[in-house]
Coordinates of C-alpha atoms in Angstrom, one line a residue:
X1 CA 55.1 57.1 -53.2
X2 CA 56.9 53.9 -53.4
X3 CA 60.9 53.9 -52.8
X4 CA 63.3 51.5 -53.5
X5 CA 65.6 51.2 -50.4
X6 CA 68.2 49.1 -52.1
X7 CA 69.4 52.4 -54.1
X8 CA 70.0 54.1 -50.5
X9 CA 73.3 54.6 -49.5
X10 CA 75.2 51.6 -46.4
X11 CA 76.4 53.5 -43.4
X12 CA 79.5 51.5 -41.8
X13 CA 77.3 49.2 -40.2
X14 CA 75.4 48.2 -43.4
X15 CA 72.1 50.0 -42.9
X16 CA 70.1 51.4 -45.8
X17 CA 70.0 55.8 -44.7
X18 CA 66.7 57.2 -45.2
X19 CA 66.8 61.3 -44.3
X20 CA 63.5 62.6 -44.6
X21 CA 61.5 65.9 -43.5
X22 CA 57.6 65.7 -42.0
X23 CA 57.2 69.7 -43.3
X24 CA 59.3 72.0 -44.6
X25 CA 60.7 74.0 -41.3
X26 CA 61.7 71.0 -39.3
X27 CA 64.8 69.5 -38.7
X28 CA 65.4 66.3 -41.1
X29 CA 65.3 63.3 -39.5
X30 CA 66.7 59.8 -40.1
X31 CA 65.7 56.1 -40.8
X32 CA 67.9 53.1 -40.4
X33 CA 66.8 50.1 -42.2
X34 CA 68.6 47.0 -41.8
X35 CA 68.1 43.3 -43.8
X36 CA 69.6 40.3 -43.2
X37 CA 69.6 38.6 -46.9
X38 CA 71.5 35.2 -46.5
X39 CA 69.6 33.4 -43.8
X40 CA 66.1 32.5 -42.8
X41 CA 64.1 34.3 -40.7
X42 CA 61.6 32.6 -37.5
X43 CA 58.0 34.6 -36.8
X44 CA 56.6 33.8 -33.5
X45 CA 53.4 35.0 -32.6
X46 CA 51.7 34.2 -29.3
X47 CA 48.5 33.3 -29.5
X48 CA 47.7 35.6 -26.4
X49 CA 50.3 38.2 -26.8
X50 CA 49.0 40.1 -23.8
X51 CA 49.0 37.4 -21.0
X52 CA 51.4 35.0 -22.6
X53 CA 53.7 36.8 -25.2
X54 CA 57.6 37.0 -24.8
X55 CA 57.5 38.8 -21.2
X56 CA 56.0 35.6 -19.8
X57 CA 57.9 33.2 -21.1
X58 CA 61.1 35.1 -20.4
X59 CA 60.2 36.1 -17.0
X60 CA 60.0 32.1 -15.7
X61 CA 63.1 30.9 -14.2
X62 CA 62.1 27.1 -14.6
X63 CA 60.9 27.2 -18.3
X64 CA 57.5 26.3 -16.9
X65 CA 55.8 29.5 -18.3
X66 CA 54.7 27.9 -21.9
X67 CA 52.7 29.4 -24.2
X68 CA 50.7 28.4 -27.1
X69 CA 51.2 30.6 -30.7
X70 CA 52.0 30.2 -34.6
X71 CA 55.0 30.3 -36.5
X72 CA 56.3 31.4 -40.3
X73 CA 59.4 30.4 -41.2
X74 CA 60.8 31.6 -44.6
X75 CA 64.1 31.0 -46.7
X76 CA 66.3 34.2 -47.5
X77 CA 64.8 33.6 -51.0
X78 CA 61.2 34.4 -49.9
X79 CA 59.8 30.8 -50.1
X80 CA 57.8 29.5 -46.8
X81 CA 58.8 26.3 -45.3
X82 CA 56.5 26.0 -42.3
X83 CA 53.3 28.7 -41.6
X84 CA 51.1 26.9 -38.7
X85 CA 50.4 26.5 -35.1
X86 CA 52.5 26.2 -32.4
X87 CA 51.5 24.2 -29.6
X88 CA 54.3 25.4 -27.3
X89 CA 56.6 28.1 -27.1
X90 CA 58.8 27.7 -23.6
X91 CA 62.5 29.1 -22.6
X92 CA 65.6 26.4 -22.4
X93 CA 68.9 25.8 -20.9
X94 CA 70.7 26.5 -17.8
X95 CA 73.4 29.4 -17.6
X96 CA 72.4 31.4 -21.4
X97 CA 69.0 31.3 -19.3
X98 CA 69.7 32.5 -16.1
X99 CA 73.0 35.0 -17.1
X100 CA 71.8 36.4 -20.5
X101 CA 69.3 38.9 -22.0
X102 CA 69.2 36.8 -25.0
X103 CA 66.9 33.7 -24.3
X104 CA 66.9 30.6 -25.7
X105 CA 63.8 29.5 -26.6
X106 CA 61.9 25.6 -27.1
X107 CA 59.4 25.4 -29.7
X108 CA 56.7 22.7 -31.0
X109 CA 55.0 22.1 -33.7
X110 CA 51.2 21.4 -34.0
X111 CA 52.6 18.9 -37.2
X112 CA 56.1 17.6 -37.9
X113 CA 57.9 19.1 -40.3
X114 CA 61.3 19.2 -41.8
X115 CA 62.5 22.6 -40.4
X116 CA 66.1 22.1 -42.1
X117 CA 64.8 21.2 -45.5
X118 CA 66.9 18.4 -45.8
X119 CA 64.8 16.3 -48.0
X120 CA 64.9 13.2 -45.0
X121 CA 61.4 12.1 -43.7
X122 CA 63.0 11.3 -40.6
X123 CA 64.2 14.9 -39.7
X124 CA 60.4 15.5 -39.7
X125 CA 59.6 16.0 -36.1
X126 CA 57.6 18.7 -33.8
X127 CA 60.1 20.0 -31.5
X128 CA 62.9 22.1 -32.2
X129 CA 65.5 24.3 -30.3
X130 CA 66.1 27.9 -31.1
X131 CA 69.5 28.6 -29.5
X132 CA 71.1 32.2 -28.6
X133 CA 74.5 32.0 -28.4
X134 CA 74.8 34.7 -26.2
X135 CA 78.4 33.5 -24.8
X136 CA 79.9 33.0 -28.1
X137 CA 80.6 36.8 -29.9
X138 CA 81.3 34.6 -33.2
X139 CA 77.9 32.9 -33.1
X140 CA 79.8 29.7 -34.8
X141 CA 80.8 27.4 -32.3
X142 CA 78.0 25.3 -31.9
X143 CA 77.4 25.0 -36.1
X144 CA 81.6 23.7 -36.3
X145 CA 81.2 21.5 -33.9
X146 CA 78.2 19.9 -34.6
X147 CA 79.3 20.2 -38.4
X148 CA 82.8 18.2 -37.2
X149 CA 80.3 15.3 -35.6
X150 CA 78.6 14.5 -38.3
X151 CA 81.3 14.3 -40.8
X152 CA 83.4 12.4 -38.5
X153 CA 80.6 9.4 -38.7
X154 CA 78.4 10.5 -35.7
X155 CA 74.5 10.5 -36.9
X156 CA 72.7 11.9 -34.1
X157 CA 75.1 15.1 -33.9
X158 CA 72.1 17.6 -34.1
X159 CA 71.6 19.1 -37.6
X160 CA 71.1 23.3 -37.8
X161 CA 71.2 26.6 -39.9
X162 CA 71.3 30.2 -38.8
X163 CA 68.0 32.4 -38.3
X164 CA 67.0 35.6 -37.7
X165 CA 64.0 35.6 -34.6
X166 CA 61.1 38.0 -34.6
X167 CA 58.9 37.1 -31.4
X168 CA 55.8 38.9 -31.6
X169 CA 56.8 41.4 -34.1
X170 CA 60.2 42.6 -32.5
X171 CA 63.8 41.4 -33.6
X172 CA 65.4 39.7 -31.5
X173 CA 68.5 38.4 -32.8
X174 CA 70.8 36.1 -34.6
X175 CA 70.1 33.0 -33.6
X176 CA 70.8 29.1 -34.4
X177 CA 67.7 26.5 -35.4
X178 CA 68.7 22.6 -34.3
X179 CA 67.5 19.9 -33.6
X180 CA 66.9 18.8 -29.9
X181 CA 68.6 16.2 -28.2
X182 CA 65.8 13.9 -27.5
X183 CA 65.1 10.0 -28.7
X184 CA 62.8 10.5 -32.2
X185 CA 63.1 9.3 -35.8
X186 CA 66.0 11.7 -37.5
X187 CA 67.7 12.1 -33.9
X188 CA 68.7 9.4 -31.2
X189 CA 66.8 6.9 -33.1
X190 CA 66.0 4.3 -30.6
X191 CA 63.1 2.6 -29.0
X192 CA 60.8 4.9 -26.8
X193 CA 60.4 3.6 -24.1
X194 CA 58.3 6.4 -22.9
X195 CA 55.4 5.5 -25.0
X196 CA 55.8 1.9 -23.3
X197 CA 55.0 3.5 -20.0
X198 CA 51.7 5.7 -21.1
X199 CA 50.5 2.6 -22.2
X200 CA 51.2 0.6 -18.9
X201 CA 49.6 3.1 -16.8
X202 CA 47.0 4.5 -18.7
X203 CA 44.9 7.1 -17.0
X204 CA 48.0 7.7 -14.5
X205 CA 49.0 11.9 -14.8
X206 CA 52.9 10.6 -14.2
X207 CA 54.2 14.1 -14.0
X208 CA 52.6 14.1 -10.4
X209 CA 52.8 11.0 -8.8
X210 CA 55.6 10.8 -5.7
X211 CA 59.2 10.7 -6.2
X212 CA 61.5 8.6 -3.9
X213 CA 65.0 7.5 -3.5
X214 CA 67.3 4.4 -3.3
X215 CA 70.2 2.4 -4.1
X216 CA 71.7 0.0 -6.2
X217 CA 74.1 -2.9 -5.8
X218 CA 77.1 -0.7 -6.5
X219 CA 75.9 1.8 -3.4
X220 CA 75.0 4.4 -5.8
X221 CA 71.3 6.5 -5.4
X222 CA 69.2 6.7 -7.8
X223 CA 65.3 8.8 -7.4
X224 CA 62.5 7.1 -9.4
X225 CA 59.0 7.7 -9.5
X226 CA 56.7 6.2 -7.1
X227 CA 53.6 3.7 -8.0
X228 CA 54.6 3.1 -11.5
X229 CA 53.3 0.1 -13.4
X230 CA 56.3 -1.4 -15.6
X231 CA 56.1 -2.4 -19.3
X232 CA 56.6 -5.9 -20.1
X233 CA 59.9 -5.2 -21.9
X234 CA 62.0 -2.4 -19.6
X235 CA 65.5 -2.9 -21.1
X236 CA 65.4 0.5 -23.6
X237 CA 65.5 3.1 -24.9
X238 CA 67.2 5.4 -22.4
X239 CA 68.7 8.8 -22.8
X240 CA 70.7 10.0 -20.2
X241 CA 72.6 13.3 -19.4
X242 CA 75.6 13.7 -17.4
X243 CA 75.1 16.8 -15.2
X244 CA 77.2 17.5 -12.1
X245 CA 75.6 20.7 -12.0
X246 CA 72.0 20.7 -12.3
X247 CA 70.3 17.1 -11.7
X248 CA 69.1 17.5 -8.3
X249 CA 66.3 19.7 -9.9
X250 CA 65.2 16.6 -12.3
X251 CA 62.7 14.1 -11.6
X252 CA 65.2 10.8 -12.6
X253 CA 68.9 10.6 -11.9
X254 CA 71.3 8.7 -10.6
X255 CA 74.3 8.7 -9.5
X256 CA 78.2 6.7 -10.4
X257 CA 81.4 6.5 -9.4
X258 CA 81.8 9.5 -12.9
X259 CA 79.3 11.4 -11.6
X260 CA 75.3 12.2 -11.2
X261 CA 73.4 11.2 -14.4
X262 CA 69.9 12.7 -15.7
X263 CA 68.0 10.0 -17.5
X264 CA 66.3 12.9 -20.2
X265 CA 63.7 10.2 -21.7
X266 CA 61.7 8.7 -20.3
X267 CA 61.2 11.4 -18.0
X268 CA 59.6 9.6 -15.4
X269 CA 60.5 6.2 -14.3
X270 CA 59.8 3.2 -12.2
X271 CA 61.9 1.8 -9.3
X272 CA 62.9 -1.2 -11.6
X273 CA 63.6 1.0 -14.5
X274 CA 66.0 3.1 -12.6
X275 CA 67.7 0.2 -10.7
X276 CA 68.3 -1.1 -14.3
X277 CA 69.3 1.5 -15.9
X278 CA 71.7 3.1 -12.9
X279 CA 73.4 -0.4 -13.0
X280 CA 73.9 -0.7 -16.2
X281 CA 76.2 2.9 -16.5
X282 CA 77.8 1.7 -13.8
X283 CA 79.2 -1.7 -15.3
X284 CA 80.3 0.2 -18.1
X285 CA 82.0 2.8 -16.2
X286 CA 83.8 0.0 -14.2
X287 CA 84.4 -2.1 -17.6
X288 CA 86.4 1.1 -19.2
X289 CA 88.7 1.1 -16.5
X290 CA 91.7 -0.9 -16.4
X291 CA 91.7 -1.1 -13.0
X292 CA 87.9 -1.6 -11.9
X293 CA 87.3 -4.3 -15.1
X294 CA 86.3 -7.7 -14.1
X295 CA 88.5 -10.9 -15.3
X296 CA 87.5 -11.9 -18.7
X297 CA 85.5 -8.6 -19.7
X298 CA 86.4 -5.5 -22.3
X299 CA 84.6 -2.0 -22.7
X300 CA 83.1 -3.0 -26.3
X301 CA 81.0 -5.7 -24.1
X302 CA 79.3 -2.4 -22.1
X303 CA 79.9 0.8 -24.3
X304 CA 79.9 1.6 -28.5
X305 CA 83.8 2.0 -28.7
X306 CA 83.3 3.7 -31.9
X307 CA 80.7 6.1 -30.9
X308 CA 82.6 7.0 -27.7
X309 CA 86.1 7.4 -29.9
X310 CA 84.3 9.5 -31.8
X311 CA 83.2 12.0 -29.1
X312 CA 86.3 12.2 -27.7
X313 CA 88.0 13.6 -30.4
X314 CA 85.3 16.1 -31.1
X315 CA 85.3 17.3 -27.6
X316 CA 89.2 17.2 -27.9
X317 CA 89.6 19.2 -30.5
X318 CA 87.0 22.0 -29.5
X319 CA 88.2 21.9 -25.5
X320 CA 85.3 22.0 -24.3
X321 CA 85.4 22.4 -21.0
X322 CA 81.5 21.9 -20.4
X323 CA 81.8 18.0 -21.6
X324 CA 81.4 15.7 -18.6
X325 CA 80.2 18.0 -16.6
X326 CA 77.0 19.0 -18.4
X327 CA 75.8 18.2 -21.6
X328 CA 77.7 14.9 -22.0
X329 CA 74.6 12.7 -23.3
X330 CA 74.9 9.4 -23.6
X331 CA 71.4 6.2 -24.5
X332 CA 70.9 2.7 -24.6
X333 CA 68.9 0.9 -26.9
X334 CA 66.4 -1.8 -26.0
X335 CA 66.9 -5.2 -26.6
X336 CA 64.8 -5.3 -29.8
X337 CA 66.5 -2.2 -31.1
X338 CA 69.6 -5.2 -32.8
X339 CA 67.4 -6.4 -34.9
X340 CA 65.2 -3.0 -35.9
X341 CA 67.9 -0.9 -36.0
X342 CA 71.1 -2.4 -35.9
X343 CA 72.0 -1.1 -32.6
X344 CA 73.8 -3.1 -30.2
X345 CA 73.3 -3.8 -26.6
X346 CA 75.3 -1.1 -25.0
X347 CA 75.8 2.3 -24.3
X348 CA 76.5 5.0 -27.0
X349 CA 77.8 8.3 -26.8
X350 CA 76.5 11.0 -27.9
X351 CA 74.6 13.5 -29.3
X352 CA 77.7 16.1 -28.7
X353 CA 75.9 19.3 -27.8
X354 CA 76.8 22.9 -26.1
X355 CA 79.9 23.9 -27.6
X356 CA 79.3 28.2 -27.1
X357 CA 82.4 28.2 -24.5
X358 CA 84.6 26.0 -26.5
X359 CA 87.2 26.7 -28.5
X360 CA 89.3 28.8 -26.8
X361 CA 87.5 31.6 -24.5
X362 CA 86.4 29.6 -21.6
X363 CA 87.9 31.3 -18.3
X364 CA 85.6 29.6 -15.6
X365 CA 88.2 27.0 -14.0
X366 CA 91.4 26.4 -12.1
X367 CA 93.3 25.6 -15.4
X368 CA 91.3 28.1 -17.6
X369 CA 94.9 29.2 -19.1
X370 CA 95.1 25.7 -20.5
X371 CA 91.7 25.3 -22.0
X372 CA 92.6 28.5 -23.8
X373 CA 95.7 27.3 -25.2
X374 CA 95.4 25.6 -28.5
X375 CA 98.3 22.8 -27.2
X376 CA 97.9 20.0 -25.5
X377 CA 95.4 17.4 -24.8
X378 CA 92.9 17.8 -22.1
X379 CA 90.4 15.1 -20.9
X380 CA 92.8 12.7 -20.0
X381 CA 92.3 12.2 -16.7
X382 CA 90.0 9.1 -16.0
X383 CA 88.4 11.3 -13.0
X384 CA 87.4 13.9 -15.1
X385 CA 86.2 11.3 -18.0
X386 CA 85.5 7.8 -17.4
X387 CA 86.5 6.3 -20.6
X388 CA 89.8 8.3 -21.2
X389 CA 92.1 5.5 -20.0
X390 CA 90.5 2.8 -22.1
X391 CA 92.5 0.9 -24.0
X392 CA 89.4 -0.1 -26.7
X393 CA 88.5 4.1 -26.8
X394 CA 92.6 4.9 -27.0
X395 CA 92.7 2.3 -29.9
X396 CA 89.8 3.8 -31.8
X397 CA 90.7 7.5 -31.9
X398 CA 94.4 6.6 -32.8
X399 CA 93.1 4.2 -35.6
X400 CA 90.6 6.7 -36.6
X401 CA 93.0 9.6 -36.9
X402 CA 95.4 7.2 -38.9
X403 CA 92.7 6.3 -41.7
X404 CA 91.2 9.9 -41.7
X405 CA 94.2 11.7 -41.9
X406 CA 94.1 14.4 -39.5
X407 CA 90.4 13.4 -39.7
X408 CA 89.2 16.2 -37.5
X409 CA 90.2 19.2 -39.5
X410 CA 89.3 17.6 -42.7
X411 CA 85.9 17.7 -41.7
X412 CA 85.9 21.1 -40.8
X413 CA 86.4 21.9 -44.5
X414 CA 83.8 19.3 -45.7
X415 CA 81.1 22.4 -46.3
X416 CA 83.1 22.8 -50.0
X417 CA 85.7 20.8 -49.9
X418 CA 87.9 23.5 -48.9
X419 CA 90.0 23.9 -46.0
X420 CA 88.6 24.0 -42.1
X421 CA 89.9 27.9 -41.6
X422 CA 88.1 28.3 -44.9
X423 CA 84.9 26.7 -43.6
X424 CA 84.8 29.2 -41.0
X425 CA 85.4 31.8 -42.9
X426 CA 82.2 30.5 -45.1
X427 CA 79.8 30.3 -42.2
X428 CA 81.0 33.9 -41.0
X429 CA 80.2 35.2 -44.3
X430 CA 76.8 33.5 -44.6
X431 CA 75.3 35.2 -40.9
X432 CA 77.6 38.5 -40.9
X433 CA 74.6 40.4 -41.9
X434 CA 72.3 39.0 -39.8
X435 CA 75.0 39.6 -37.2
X436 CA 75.3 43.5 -37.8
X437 CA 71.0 43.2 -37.1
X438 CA 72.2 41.2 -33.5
X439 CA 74.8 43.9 -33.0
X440 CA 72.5 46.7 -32.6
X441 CA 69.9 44.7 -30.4
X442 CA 72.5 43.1 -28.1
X443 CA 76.2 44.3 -28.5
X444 CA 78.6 41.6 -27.0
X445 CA 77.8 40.5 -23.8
X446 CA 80.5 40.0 -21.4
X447 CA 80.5 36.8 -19.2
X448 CA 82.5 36.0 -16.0
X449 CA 83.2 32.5 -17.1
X450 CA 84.5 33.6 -20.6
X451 CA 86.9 35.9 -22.1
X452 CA 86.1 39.6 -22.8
X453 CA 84.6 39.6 -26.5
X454 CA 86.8 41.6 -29.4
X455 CA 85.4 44.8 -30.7
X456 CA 83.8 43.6 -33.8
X457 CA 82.5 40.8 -35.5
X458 CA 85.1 40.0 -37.6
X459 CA 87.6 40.1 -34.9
X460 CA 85.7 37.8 -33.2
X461 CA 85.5 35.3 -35.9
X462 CA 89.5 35.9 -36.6
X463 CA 89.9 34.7 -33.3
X464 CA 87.7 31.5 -33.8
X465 CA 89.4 30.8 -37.1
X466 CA 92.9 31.4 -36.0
X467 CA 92.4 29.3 -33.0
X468 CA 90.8 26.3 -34.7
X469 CA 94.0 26.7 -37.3
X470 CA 96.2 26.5 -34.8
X471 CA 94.6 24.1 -33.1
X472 CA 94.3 21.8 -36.2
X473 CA 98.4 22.4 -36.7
X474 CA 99.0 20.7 -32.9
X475 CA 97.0 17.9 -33.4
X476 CA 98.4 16.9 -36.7
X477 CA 101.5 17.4 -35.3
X478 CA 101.2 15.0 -32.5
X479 CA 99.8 12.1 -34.0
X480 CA 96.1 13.0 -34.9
X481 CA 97.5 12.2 -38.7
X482 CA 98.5 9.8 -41.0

């Protein structure tokens, strides 16, 4: 008979107790039923569940095990936002991926949709990013900080809301839907150059033609692909990573007198496209510094000084200690992009992305005591950032954090209007069930790079909002304020 499991009583990790006998002369036994009731929830289902399900795409180091499959995605009210195919399922990232249980995961859609419900026809796109979190035992550091971004002004911060995942009818956790960095209506919305150079060598698999290296005027390398035909028009869009790390295993990078860069889109580029493009990051690197500028120039001539102030003090505020040497993204717009989109000429920062070792519990470096530590400015050093000793970028954050007030943890609260340690109280409150459901599958796992995690939940998130408290007291206190 039917059984209403809402009248059942909570045990201290809010599960629903169900004691039941199969016969008469048998010990009872007991049923645990959990529900997450404040968040949506993500079905994947593989098309081939035996040869391609969740085991394959977890098992491939590279993310180059994809799989093709259908997804349901449904609000905590019931309602169905997207029930269709998938055309790929893959894994992402670099260290959740190769140090966690929890995978990240990539997804596409076989038709754009608005995942986030946000009413905009431009956040209707195909691929989306379902991240773990696995580092961050709050599960909230990526969702303040990219909150933070776009209430401080910056549009292509990535827009996301909590899920729970099932992947071929097994829970897997709490985990966060965004947008991905990539150049698309709704995200870096520049010109794609990418599509310029399917057109210009039609036919051509690009993926598999020869790589090769050389250098530019500045004595930098750069790797490009081999027998590429160019576009008539090669000045834009690029989207490039910064990525001390891990850019030896791309196809297109570069490197600078700041570091190796990853150009992300296009993927594959000519030996003129590269030379461009490597030169160009180098003449605003040079521009930014006091020193290296030529006669007569300024940084606004090479970079967005807005978009770049803004970064800063996003990445300031958060420590995070990942910025500028992964994850640090950065794209130019083509020439035509002025008068389509109002973009100059230069290079922008942004999106901001990986913040799950910010804020406090990063241990991973020389200085790790200081990262910790909500005092103090870090990123000041023009070796570690490029930009930091600009006077145009220095200008910008002091004049923004004059007009904004103590701009940063004002937008923290901008959820309800409320206060920033109140915001995070808000977005604890809106996962912490969900998060019980993570708790059972995963615990907390521990990482060498990062502090040990708390006990519980709400320790965790104590932490988080203590720290970003705290943290929002310095800064106001030292001239991020009017």
């Amino acid at each position: 008979s039917a059984l209403d499991l809402s009248g059942l009583p909570r045990d201290a990790d809010g599960a629903r107790i169900l004691r039941f006998k199969l016969s008469a002369d048998v010990p009872a036994m007991e049923l645990k039923v959990m529900r997450s009731e404040t968040v949506r929830s993500v079905h994947l289902t593989s098309a081939d569940p035996v040869n391609e399900g969740r085991p394959f795409v977890d098992g491939s180091a590279d993310h180059s095990a994809k799989a093709k499959g259908s997804m349901t995605l449904v609000n905590a009210d019931g309602s169905v936002v997207y029930d269709g195919a998938l055309t790929q399922i893959k894994g992402r990232g670099n260290s959740t991926w190769r140090f966690s249980d929890k995978k990240p995961y990539q997804i596409k859609l076989d038709e754009k949709a608005d995942l986030l419900e946000t009413g905009n026809e431009d956040n209707e796109n195909k691929t989306w990013v379902l991240l773990a979190n696995a580092t961050d035992s709050a599960r909230l550091r990526n969702t303040v900080a990219y909150d933070l971004a776009l209430a401080l002004g910056l549009e292509t911060a990535p827009e996301s809301a909590p899920v729970d995942l099932y992947y071929d009818g097994e829970y897997r956790g709490t985990y966060l839907l965004s947008e991905k960095v990539e150049i698309n209506d709704g995200r870096v919305d520049i010109h794609k150059l990418e599509d310029d150079n399917e057109e210009a060598n039609p036919g051509v698999e690009l993926d598999e033609l020869p790589l090769a290296q050389a250098t530019n005027r500045y004595g930098q390398t750069f790797q490009y692909v081999q027998g590429m035909a160019n576009p008539a028009d090669i000045s834009g869009g690029y989207l490039m990573e910064l990525d001390i790390a891990y850019y030896g295993s791309e196809r297109c990078w570069f490197t600078t007198t700041a570091g190796a860069f990853v150009v992300k889109e296009p993927e594959n580029l000519s030996f003129e496209q590269m030379l461009y493009i490597s030169e160009r990051m180098q003449e605003a690197i040079n521009a930014s510094d006091p020193e290296l500028a030529a006669p007569g120039t300024s940084a606004s001539d090479y970079i967005d000084v807005e978009s770049f102030a803004q970064t800063y003090m996003v990445n300031q505020f958060a420590k995070n200690i990942d910025w500028h040497a992964s994850s640090s993204y950065f794209y130019l717009p083509a020439a035509g992009d002025a008068e389509k989109r109002g973009l100059d000429d230069v290079i922008y920062a942004g999106p901001v992305w990986d913040f799950d070792t910010a804020f406090g519990i990063r241990t991973g470096a020389e200085d790790a005591a200081e990262w910790r530590e909500t005092s103090g400015l870090m990123f000041t050093d023009a070796h570690r950032v490029w930009f930091a000793r600009c006077p145009e970028v220095v200008s910008a954050v002091e004049r923004i954090a004059q007009e904004s007030g103590n701009a940063l943890a004002a937008a923290l609260g901008s959820r309800s209007g409320s206060s920033a340690i109140d915001s995070v109280t808000e977005m604890a409150a809106e996962i912490s069930a969900s998060e019980a459901m993570d708790e059972v599958l995963w615990g907390y796992e521990s990482f060498v790079n990062c502090i040990d995690p708390l006990p519980t939940f709400e320790e965790n998130v104590e932490f988080l909002r203590s720290w970003v408290e705290r943290r929002a007291a310095w800064l106001s206190a030292n001239g991020w304020t009017a």
